[in-house]
């Protein structure tokens, strides 16, 4: 089939294009680096000619530095998606795979011994400044135990990027209801691997640590390093997109008129500190330094359940944490 990949020159988009071609699919691309803007309707309509499925990866990523970033995030992520969806409706292309993110959940899942499953609010700066990093039960203030978050968890975005990813999902769901189209939203967890952006304020933490090692500096780990994440390799993410493209085009587990979300994760959580140690060891650089610094808008723990992706898409991550970090430490 013919697939349009937006953001095709980016970190994840470039791997998706390769994976689709390896499966025998035709790939058409659109990317701002090539002078093609997904916010330009005429360009999008031209690129949609003969396309069966759109794989929408184009986005401004990162948490954002401050409120001055809001217009750019809204323009690239929300307006860009709205223009794309309107163009798809105009030409009759009704199959979409959307790059979403774990950030739509805010904090992950937590259990209180007395009150069961709870949703802690944003952490107060006074607590972070005092080194109190763990969320507490919003009802009684007791300690809570982190668990795994599933796709039916309520959305609770905590920063500009997260707000726009929620917006993309809502717009895509409205488009599906209005047109009878099908959407699979892939909620990526912490993606890393070759071609990962680095040396920018919006780079992912793995890339920031690797850049420090290349400069001969110790990776600086914020908070106490015990923040739990699910690190998933970009080749596995690309594979999940191929499965989603094939599922949505065949009508498999992607019903018409709806958006179906999937966590794309390894299912094997690790702490930020463990990741920094693994990279430093593989690179042969200085050991990480735990700084106690923090960023407002960061969440403490976010670990996914990958069960729906396993049952619905037959997706299973194949690159182990050890293998992936060792590769990333020496290759970009």
Coordinates of C-alpha atoms in Angstrom, one line a residue:
X1 CA 0.0 0.0 0.0
X2 CA 1.0 3.7 -0.3
X3 CA 1.8 5.4 3.0
X4 CA 2.4 9.1 3.6
X5 CA 4.8 9.6 6.5
X6 CA 4.9 13.2 7.9
X7 CA 8.0 14.2 9.8
X8 CA 9.8 11.7 7.6
X9 CA 13.3 13.1 8.2
X10 CA 13.0 13.1 12.0
X11 CA 14.3 10.7 14.5
X12 CA 11.4 8.3 14.6
X13 CA 9.9 9.1 11.1
X14 CA 13.1 8.2 9.3
X15 CA 13.1 4.7 10.9
X16 CA 9.4 4.3 10.1
X17 CA 10.0 5.0 6.4
X18 CA 12.8 2.4 6.3
X19 CA 10.7 -0.2 8.1
X20 CA 7.7 0.4 5.8
X21 CA 9.9 0.1 2.7
X22 CA 11.4 -3.1 4.1
X23 CA 7.9 -4.5 4.3
X24 CA 7.3 -3.7 0.7
X25 CA 5.0 -0.6 1.2
X26 CA 5.3 2.5 -1.0
X27 CA 6.3 5.5 1.1
X28 CA 5.7 9.2 0.3
X29 CA 7.2 11.7 2.6
X30 CA 6.5 15.3 3.9
X31 CA 9.0 17.1 6.2
X32 CA 9.7 20.6 7.1
X33 CA 13.4 20.1 6.5
X34 CA 12.6 19.5 2.8
X35 CA 10.6 22.7 2.6
X36 CA 7.3 20.9 2.9
X37 CA 5.1 22.1 5.8
X38 CA 2.2 19.9 7.1
X39 CA 0.5 23.2 7.9
X40 CA 0.2 24.1 4.2
X41 CA -3.0 22.6 2.9
X42 CA -2.0 22.7 -0.8
X43 CA 1.2 20.8 0.0
X44 CA -0.6 18.2 2.0
X45 CA -3.3 17.6 -0.6
X46 CA -0.6 17.2 -3.3
X47 CA 1.2 14.6 -1.1
X48 CA -2.0 12.7 -0.3
X49 CA -2.6 11.9 -3.9
X50 CA -3.0 8.1 -4.2
X51 CA -2.2 7.5 -0.5
X52 CA -4.0 4.7 1.5
X53 CA -2.8 5.5 5.0
X54 CA -1.2 8.5 6.7
X55 CA 1.5 7.9 9.4
X56 CA 1.6 11.3 11.2
X57 CA 4.9 11.9 13.0
X58 CA 5.5 15.6 12.4
X59 CA 5.6 17.4 15.7
X60 CA 7.6 19.8 17.9
X61 CA 8.8 17.6 20.8
X62 CA 10.2 18.2 24.3
X63 CA 8.5 19.6 27.4
X64 CA 8.9 23.2 26.4
X65 CA 11.1 25.8 28.1
X66 CA 8.5 28.3 29.2
X67 CA 5.2 29.9 28.2
X68 CA 6.9 31.6 25.2
X69 CA 7.0 28.2 23.6
X70 CA 3.2 27.8 23.6
X71 CA 2.4 29.4 20.2
X72 CA 5.0 27.3 18.4
X73 CA 3.8 24.0 20.0
X74 CA 0.2 24.9 19.2
X75 CA 1.1 25.8 15.6
X76 CA 3.2 22.8 14.7
X77 CA 1.3 20.1 16.6
X78 CA -2.3 21.2 16.8
X79 CA -2.7 23.4 13.7
X80 CA -0.5 21.0 11.7
X81 CA -2.7 18.1 12.7
X82 CA -5.9 20.0 12.0
X83 CA -4.7 21.0 8.5
X84 CA -3.7 17.4 7.8
X85 CA -7.1 16.0 8.9
X86 CA -9.0 18.5 6.9
X87 CA -7.0 17.7 3.8
X88 CA -7.5 13.9 4.4
X89 CA -11.3 14.5 4.6
X90 CA -11.2 16.5 1.4
X91 CA -9.4 13.9 -0.7
X92 CA -11.1 10.9 0.9
X93 CA -8.1 9.3 2.7
X94 CA -9.7 7.7 5.9
X95 CA -6.9 5.8 7.6
X96 CA -4.5 7.4 10.1
X97 CA -1.7 6.3 12.4
X98 CA -1.0 9.0 14.9
X99 CA 2.2 9.5 16.9
X100 CA 1.0 10.2 20.4
X101 CA 2.9 10.0 23.7
X102 CA 2.9 8.8 27.3
X103 CA 2.8 12.4 28.3
X104 CA -1.0 12.5 27.8
X105 CA -1.3 10.6 31.1
X106 CA 0.6 13.1 33.3
X107 CA 1.7 11.1 36.3
X108 CA 1.5 7.3 36.0
X109 CA -0.7 5.0 38.0
X110 CA -0.5 4.9 41.8
X111 CA -2.1 2.9 44.6
X112 CA -2.8 4.1 48.1
X113 CA -3.1 1.5 50.8
X114 CA -6.3 3.1 52.1
X115 CA -7.9 4.7 49.0
X116 CA -6.8 2.3 46.2
X117 CA -6.0 3.7 42.7
X118 CA -5.4 7.5 43.0
X119 CA -4.2 10.3 40.7
X120 CA -1.7 12.6 42.4
X121 CA -1.7 16.2 41.2
X122 CA 1.4 18.1 40.0
X123 CA 4.2 18.1 42.5
X124 CA 4.7 21.3 44.4
X125 CA 7.9 23.2 43.8
X126 CA 8.4 23.5 47.5
X127 CA 8.4 19.7 47.8
X128 CA 10.9 19.4 44.9
X129 CA 13.1 22.1 46.3
X130 CA 13.2 20.2 49.6
X131 CA 14.0 16.9 47.9
X132 CA 10.6 15.4 48.4
X133 CA 10.2 13.8 45.0
X134 CA 7.6 11.1 45.5
X135 CA 3.9 11.9 44.9
X136 CA 1.6 11.4 47.8
X137 CA -2.1 10.3 48.0
X138 CA -4.2 13.3 47.1
X139 CA -6.8 12.3 49.6
X140 CA -4.9 11.4 52.8
X141 CA -1.3 12.4 52.0
X142 CA 0.1 8.9 52.6
X143 CA 2.8 7.3 50.5
X144 CA 1.7 5.7 47.3
X145 CA 3.0 2.7 45.3
X146 CA 3.6 3.3 41.5
X147 CA 1.9 0.8 39.1
X148 CA 1.3 0.5 35.4
X149 CA -0.9 2.8 33.4
X150 CA -3.3 1.4 30.8
X151 CA -4.9 3.1 27.8
X152 CA -8.1 3.7 29.6
X153 CA -6.4 6.0 32.2
X154 CA -7.7 9.5 32.2
X155 CA -5.6 12.1 30.4
X156 CA -3.9 14.6 32.6
X157 CA -1.3 16.6 30.6
X158 CA 1.3 18.6 32.6
X159 CA 3.2 20.7 30.1
X160 CA 2.9 22.4 26.7
X161 CA 3.9 19.4 24.7
X162 CA 1.5 17.1 26.5
X163 CA -1.3 19.6 26.0
X164 CA -0.8 19.5 22.3
X165 CA -0.5 15.7 22.1
X166 CA -3.9 15.5 23.8
X167 CA -5.1 18.0 21.3
X168 CA -3.9 15.9 18.4
X169 CA -5.8 12.8 19.8
X170 CA -9.0 14.8 20.3
X171 CA -8.9 16.3 16.8
X172 CA -8.2 12.9 15.3
X173 CA -11.1 11.3 17.3
X174 CA -13.4 14.1 16.1
X175 CA -12.2 13.5 12.5
X176 CA -12.9 9.8 12.7
X177 CA -16.4 10.3 14.1
X178 CA -17.2 12.9 11.4
X179 CA -15.7 11.0 8.4
X180 CA -16.1 7.3 9.5
X181 CA -12.3 7.1 9.4
X182 CA -10.1 4.9 11.6
X183 CA -7.3 6.1 13.8
X184 CA -4.7 4.2 15.8
X185 CA -2.9 6.5 18.3
X186 CA 0.5 5.1 19.4
X187 CA 1.4 6.4 22.8
X188 CA 5.2 6.2 22.7
X189 CA 7.1 5.9 25.9
X190 CA 10.7 6.9 26.3
X191 CA 12.1 6.4 22.8
X192 CA 15.8 6.2 22.2
X193 CA 18.3 5.0 19.6
X194 CA 20.2 6.0 16.5
X195 CA 19.5 9.5 15.1
X196 CA 18.1 10.7 18.3
X197 CA 18.3 14.5 18.5
X198 CA 20.9 15.9 20.8
X199 CA 22.5 19.1 22.1
X200 CA 19.2 21.0 22.0
X201 CA 17.0 22.1 25.0
X202 CA 14.3 19.7 23.7
X203 CA 16.5 16.6 23.4
X204 CA 15.5 13.4 25.3
X205 CA 17.3 12.5 28.5
X206 CA 19.2 9.6 26.9
X207 CA 20.6 12.0 24.2
X208 CA 21.5 14.6 26.8
X209 CA 23.5 12.0 28.9
X210 CA 25.2 10.7 25.8
X211 CA 26.3 14.2 24.8
X212 CA 27.7 14.8 28.2
X213 CA 29.8 11.6 27.9
X214 CA 31.1 12.7 24.5
X215 CA 32.3 15.9 26.1
X216 CA 34.1 13.8 28.8
X217 CA 31.6 15.0 31.4
X218 CA 29.6 12.9 33.9
X219 CA 25.8 12.6 33.1
X220 CA 23.9 14.9 35.5
X221 CA 20.9 13.0 36.8
X222 CA 18.0 15.1 38.2
X223 CA 16.1 14.5 41.4
X224 CA 17.4 11.3 43.1
X225 CA 17.6 9.2 39.9
X226 CA 14.9 6.9 41.0
X227 CA 12.3 8.1 38.5
X228 CA 10.9 5.1 36.7
X229 CA 10.4 5.1 32.9
X230 CA 9.9 2.6 30.1
X231 CA 12.7 2.9 27.5
X232 CA 11.7 1.6 24.1
X233 CA 14.1 1.4 21.2
X234 CA 13.3 3.4 18.0
X235 CA 13.4 0.2 15.8
X236 CA 10.7 -1.3 18.0
X237 CA 8.7 1.9 17.7
X238 CA 9.1 1.8 13.9
X239 CA 7.9 -1.8 14.0
X240 CA 4.8 -0.8 16.0
X241 CA 4.0 1.8 13.3
X242 CA 4.3 -0.8 10.5
X243 CA 1.9 -3.1 12.4
X244 CA -0.5 -0.2 13.0
X245 CA -0.4 0.8 9.4
X246 CA -1.2 -2.7 8.3
X247 CA -3.9 -3.1 10.9
X248 CA -5.7 0.2 10.2
X249 CA -5.6 -0.4 6.5
X250 CA -7.1 -3.9 6.8
X251 CA -9.7 -2.8 9.4
X252 CA -8.2 -5.2 11.9
X253 CA -8.3 -3.8 15.4
X254 CA -9.1 -0.3 14.3
X255 CA -12.9 0.2 14.1
X256 CA -14.3 2.9 11.9
X257 CA -15.4 6.2 13.4
X258 CA -13.1 5.7 16.4
X259 CA -9.6 6.4 17.8
X260 CA -7.9 3.3 19.3
X261 CA -4.9 4.1 21.6
X262 CA -2.0 1.8 22.2
X263 CA 0.9 2.1 24.6
X264 CA 4.2 1.5 22.8
X265 CA 6.6 0.3 25.5
X266 CA 9.0 -2.4 26.3
X267 CA 7.1 -3.6 29.4
X268 CA 10.4 -3.5 31.4
X269 CA 10.8 -0.3 33.4
X270 CA 14.1 1.1 34.6
X271 CA 15.1 4.2 36.5
X272 CA 16.7 7.3 35.0
X273 CA 19.7 6.5 37.2
X274 CA 20.0 3.0 35.8
X275 CA 19.9 4.3 32.3
X276 CA 22.6 6.8 33.0
X277 CA 24.8 4.1 34.6
X278 CA 24.2 1.8 31.6
X279 CA 25.2 4.5 29.1
X280 CA 28.3 5.6 31.1
X281 CA 29.5 2.0 31.4
X282 CA 29.0 1.2 27.7
X283 CA 30.7 4.4 26.7
X284 CA 33.5 4.1 29.1
X285 CA 33.0 7.6 30.5
X286 CA 32.7 9.1 34.0
X287 CA 30.0 7.8 36.4
X288 CA 26.8 9.7 36.6
X289 CA 26.3 12.4 39.2
X290 CA 22.9 12.7 41.0
X291 CA 22.3 16.4 41.4
X292 CA 18.9 16.8 43.1
X293 CA 17.9 19.3 40.4
X294 CA 14.4 19.2 39.0
X295 CA 12.2 20.6 36.3
X296 CA 8.7 21.7 36.9
X297 CA 6.3 19.7 34.6
X298 CA 8.3 16.5 34.9
X299 CA 6.5 13.5 36.3
X300 CA 7.9 11.1 38.8
X301 CA 7.0 7.7 37.5
X302 CA 5.3 6.7 34.3
X303 CA 5.3 3.0 33.4
X304 CA 3.0 1.4 30.8
X305 CA 1.1 -1.8 30.4
X306 CA 1.8 -3.0 26.9
X307 CA -0.9 -5.7 26.9
X308 CA -3.3 -4.0 24.5
X309 CA -0.6 -3.6 21.9
X310 CA 0.3 -7.2 22.3
X311 CA -3.2 -8.4 21.8
X312 CA -4.4 -5.9 19.3
X313 CA -1.3 -5.3 17.1
X314 CA 0.8 -8.4 18.0
X315 CA 3.5 -5.9 19.1
X316 CA 6.4 -7.0 21.3
X317 CA 9.5 -5.0 21.8
X318 CA 12.6 -7.0 20.7
X319 CA 15.5 -4.8 21.6
X320 CA 16.6 -5.4 25.3
X321 CA 17.5 -2.5 27.5
X322 CA 21.1 -3.7 27.8
X323 CA 21.5 -4.2 24.0
X324 CA 19.9 -0.9 23.1
X325 CA 21.8 1.2 25.6
X326 CA 25.1 -0.4 24.6
X327 CA 24.4 0.4 20.9
X328 CA 23.3 3.9 21.7
X329 CA 26.3 4.7 23.8
X330 CA 28.6 4.3 20.8
X331 CA 26.4 5.0 17.7
X332 CA 24.2 7.7 16.7

